[in-house]
XYZ file of C-alpha atoms in Angstrom:
339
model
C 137.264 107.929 109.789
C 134.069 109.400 110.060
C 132.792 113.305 110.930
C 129.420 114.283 111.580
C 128.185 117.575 111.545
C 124.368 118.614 112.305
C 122.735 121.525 113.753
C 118.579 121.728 113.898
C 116.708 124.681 113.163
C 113.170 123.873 114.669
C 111.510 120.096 114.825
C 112.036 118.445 111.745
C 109.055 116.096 110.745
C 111.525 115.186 107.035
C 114.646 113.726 107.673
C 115.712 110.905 109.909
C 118.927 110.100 108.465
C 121.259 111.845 106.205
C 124.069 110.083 104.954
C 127.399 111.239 102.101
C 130.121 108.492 101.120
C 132.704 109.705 98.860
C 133.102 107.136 95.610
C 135.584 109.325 94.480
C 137.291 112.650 94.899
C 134.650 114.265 92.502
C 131.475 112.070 93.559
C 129.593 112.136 96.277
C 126.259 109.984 97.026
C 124.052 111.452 99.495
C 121.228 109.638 101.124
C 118.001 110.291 103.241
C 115.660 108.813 105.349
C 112.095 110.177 105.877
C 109.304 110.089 109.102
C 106.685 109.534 106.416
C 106.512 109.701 102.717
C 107.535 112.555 101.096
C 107.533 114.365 97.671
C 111.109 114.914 95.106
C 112.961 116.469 97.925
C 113.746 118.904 94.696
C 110.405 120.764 96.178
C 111.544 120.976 99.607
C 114.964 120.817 99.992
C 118.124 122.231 98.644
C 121.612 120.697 98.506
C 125.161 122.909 98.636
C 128.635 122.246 98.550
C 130.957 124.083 100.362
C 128.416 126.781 99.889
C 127.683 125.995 95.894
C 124.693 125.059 95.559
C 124.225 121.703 93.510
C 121.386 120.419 91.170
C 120.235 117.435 92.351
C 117.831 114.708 90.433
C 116.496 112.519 93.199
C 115.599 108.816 92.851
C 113.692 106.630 95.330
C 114.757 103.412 93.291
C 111.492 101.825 93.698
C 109.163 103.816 92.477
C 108.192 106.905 89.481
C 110.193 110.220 90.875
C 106.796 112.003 91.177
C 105.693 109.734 93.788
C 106.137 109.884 97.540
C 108.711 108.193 98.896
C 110.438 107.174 102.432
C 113.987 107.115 100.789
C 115.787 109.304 98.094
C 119.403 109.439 96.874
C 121.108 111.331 94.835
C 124.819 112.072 93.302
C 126.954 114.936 94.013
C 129.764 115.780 91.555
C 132.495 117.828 93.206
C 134.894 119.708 90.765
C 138.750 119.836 90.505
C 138.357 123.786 91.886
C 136.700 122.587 95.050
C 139.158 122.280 97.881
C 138.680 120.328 101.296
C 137.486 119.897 103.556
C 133.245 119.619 102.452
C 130.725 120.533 104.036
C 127.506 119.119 102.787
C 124.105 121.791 103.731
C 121.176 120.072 103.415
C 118.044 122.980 104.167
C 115.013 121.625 104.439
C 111.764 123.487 105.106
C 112.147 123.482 109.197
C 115.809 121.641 109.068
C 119.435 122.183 108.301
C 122.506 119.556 108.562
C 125.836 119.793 107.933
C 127.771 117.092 106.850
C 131.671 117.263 107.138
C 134.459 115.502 105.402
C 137.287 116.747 106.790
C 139.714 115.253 103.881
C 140.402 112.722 101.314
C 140.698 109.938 103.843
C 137.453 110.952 105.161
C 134.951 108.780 102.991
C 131.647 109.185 104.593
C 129.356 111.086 106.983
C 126.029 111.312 108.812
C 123.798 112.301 110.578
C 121.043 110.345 112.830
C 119.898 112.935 115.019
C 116.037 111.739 114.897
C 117.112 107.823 115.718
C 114.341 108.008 117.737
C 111.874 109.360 115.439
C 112.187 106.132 113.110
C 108.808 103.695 114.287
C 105.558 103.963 113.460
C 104.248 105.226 116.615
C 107.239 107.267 117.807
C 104.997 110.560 119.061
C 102.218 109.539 120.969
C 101.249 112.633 123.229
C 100.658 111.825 127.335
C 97.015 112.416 126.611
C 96.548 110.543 123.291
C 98.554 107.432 125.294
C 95.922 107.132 128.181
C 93.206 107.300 125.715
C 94.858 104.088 124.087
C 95.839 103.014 127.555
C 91.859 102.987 128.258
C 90.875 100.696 124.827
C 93.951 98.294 125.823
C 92.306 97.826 129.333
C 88.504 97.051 127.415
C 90.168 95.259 124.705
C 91.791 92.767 127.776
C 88.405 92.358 129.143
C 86.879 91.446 126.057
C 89.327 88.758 125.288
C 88.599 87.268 128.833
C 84.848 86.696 127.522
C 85.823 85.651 123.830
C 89.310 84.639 123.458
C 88.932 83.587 119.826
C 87.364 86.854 118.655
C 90.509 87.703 115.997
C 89.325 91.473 115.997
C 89.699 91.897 119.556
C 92.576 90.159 118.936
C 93.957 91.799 116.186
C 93.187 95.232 117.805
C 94.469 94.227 121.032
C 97.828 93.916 118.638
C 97.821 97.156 117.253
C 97.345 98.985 120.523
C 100.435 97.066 122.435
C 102.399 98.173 119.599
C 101.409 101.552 119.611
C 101.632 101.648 123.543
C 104.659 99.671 124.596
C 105.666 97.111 121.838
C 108.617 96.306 123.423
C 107.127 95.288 127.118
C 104.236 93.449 125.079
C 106.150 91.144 123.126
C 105.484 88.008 123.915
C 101.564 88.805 124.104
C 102.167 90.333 120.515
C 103.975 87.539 119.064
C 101.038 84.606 121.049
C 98.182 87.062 119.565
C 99.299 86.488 115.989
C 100.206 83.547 116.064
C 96.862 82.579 117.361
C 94.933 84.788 114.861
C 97.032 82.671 112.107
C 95.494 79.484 113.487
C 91.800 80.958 113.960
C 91.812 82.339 110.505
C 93.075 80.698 107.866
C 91.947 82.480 104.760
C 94.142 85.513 106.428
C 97.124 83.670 107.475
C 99.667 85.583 104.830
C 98.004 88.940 106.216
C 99.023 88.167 110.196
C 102.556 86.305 108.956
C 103.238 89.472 107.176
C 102.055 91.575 110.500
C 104.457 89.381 112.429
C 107.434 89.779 110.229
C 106.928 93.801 110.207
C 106.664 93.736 114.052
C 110.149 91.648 114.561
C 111.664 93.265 111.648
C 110.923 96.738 113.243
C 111.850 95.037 116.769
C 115.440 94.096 115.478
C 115.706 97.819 114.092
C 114.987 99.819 117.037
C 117.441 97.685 118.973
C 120.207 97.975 116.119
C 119.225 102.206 116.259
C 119.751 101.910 120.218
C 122.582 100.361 120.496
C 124.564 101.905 117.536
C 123.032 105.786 119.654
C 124.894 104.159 122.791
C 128.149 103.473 121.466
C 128.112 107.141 120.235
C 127.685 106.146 116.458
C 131.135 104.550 116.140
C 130.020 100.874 116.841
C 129.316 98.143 114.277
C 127.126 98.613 111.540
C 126.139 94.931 111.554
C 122.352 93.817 111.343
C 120.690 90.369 111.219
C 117.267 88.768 110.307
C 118.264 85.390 110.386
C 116.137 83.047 110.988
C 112.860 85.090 111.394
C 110.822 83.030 108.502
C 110.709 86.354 107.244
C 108.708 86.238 103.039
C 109.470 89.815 102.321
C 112.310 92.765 103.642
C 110.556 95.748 105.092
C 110.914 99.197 106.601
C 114.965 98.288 105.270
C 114.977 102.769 104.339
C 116.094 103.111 108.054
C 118.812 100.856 107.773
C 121.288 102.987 105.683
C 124.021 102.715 107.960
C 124.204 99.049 107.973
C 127.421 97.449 106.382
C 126.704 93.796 106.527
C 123.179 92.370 106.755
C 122.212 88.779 107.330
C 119.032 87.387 106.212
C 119.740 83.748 105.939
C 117.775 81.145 107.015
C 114.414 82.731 106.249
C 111.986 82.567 102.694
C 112.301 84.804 100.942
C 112.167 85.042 96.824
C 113.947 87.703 96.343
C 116.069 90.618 97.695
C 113.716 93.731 97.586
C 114.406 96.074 99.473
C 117.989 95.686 99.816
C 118.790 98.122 97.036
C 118.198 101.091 100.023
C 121.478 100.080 101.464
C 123.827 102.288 100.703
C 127.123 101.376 103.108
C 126.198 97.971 102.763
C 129.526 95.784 102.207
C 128.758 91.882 102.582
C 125.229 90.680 102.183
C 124.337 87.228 103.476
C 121.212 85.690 102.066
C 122.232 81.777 101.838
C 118.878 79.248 102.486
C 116.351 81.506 101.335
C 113.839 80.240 98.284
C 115.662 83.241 95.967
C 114.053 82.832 92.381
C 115.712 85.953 91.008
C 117.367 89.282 93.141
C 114.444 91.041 91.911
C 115.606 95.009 92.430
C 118.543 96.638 91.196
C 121.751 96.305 93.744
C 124.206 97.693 91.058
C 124.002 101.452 92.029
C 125.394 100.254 95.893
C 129.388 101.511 95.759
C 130.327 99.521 98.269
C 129.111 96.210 97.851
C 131.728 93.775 97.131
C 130.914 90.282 98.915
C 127.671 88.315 98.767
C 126.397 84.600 99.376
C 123.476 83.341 97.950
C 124.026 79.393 98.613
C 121.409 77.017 98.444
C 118.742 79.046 97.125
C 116.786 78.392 93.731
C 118.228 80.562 90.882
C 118.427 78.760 87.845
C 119.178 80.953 85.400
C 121.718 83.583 84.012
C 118.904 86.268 84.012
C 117.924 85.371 87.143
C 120.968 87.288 88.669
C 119.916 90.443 86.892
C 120.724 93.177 89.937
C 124.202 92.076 90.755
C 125.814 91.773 86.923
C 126.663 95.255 87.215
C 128.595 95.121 90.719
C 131.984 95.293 91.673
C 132.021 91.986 93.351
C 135.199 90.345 95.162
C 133.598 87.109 96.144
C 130.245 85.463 95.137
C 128.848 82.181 96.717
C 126.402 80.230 94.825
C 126.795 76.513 95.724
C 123.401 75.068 96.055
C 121.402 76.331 92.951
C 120.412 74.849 89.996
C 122.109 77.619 87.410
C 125.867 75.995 88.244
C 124.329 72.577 87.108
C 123.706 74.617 83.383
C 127.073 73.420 81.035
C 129.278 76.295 80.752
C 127.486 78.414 83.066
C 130.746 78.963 85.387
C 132.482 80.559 81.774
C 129.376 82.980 81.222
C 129.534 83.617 84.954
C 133.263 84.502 84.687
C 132.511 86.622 81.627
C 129.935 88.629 83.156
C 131.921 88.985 86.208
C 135.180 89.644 86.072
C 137.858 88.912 88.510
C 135.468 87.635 90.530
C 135.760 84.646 93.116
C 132.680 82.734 93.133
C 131.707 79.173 93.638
């Protein structure tokens, strides 16, 4: 059971998503999403509860607390005097929300009012557009005359995306692939370009679709297959609940640690050399599969040890060949199925 609560006060350039989830009847974890980086929402935001106000200390989980961030979360701590239901006030500078959970039984709520502000290039004005719509049409003509000139290429790239990213896909996709053939020495540069473009592709689908079912659809969201090396831009993807990234090579699982609802995590057939980020602060992860990766060590699973795990899949790395390592496993985990 979810309820959502939000009323705007002017046009927020902050918050894109705000999301609570009760651990327990006393703690609360609230989450938020930026537009763009922003400083310890301590200096521009304040946090009540059911009209108390509550001192927050804000972590981005990736970087110092004095630095801007695109993600912060923090905990709540509701006392025995505080009857239901909550409401959760977030007022920022230009912005207020109001989360609601109505009762006990009511474990989490958001808001993702601005779904449509997440993207790079979400405000182009009419007359910025046919200024950009004028360099795309010169940029065309130059690749006519030299169709291996990568920075015609490259900005012909930039501009689709900016423009129309969706209707230029294919012509995005052929550009970089081509500029990874014409220039070598810069082929982990365009990859990388590729991977943010699909990854932020599959997001503003996943955003669309979850707007059109009126937020009550699944939270599911894959990157499977995508030869993806790295996770990025995963701060809008709060809401998700299970994520797939199998099939793809990555080394380890940064950027996952931003998930906060996330429940079952599938990242079998990657080249995983350690998890690499801290996953032990996510409440609600309980079920993960890591098969046929390459950990091959105890300390290599530093970032889960901490979890509440149900079920753990590691067939297909080197640590379960270790003697005894399926005792230390089980004493480090407990009550955990793994295999």
């Amino acid at each position: 059971m979810v309820s959502v609560m939000f009323l705007s006060v002017g046009v927020s350039h902050h918050i894109t998503c705000a999301h609570v989830y009760a651990v327990s009847d006393s703690k609360l974890v609230l989450s938020l999403c930026t537009s763009q980086p922003v400083k310890n929402p301590n200096q521009w935001l304040s946090v009540s509860v059911n009209k108390q106000a509550s001192a927050c200390s804000w972590d981005n989980l990736s970087m110092p607390a004095e630095w801007p961030a695109l993600f912060w979360v923090t905990s709540l701590h509701v006392s025995e005097s505080t009857t239901w239901p909550l409401h959760i006030d977030i007022q920022a500078d230009d912005q207020k929300l109001v989360l609601l959970l109505a009762d006990t039984g009511c474990r989490e709520a958001w808001s993702l009012e601005a779904a449509k502000a997440f993207g790079k290039f979400a405000r182009l004005t009419a007359a910025t557009a046919a200024v950009l719509q004028e360099e795309l049409a010169s940029c065309q003509q130059l690749v006519e005359l030299e169709p291996d000139n990568k920075w015609v290429l490259l900005t012909l790239v930039f501009l689709m995306q900016c423009l129309d990213s969706e209707g230029h896909h294919s012509v995005i996709i052929s550009c970089l692939d081509k500029l990874k053939s014409i220039d070598p020495y810069r082929q982990g540069y365009f990859h990388e370009l590729k991977s943010h473009f699909l990854i932020q592709e599959q997001i503003h689908s996943f955003h669309q679709q979850f707007a059109a079912s009126d937020k009550s659809g699944e939270r599911k969201f894959s990157l499977s297959n995508m030869c993806l090396g790295r996770l990025l831009d995963t701060h809008q993807l709060i809401l998700v609940t299970e994520l797939d990234v199998s099939h793809n090579q990555l080394t380890d699982l940064r950027g996952c640690q931003y998930l906060q609802c996330l429940e079952c995590l599938n990242a079998d057939d990657n080249r995983l050399e350690k998890i690499g980020c801290s996953l032990d602060h996510l409440p609600r992860l309980t079920w993960m599969s890591l098969r046929n990766n390459r950990l091959m060590t105890l300390p290599s699973l530093d970032g889960i040890l901490g979890l509440q795990l149900q079920a753990l899949f590691l067939q297909g790395n080197a640590l379960l060949l270790i003697h005894n390592m399926k005792s230390k496993l089980n004493e480090v985990l407990h009550g955990v199925r793994f295999e």
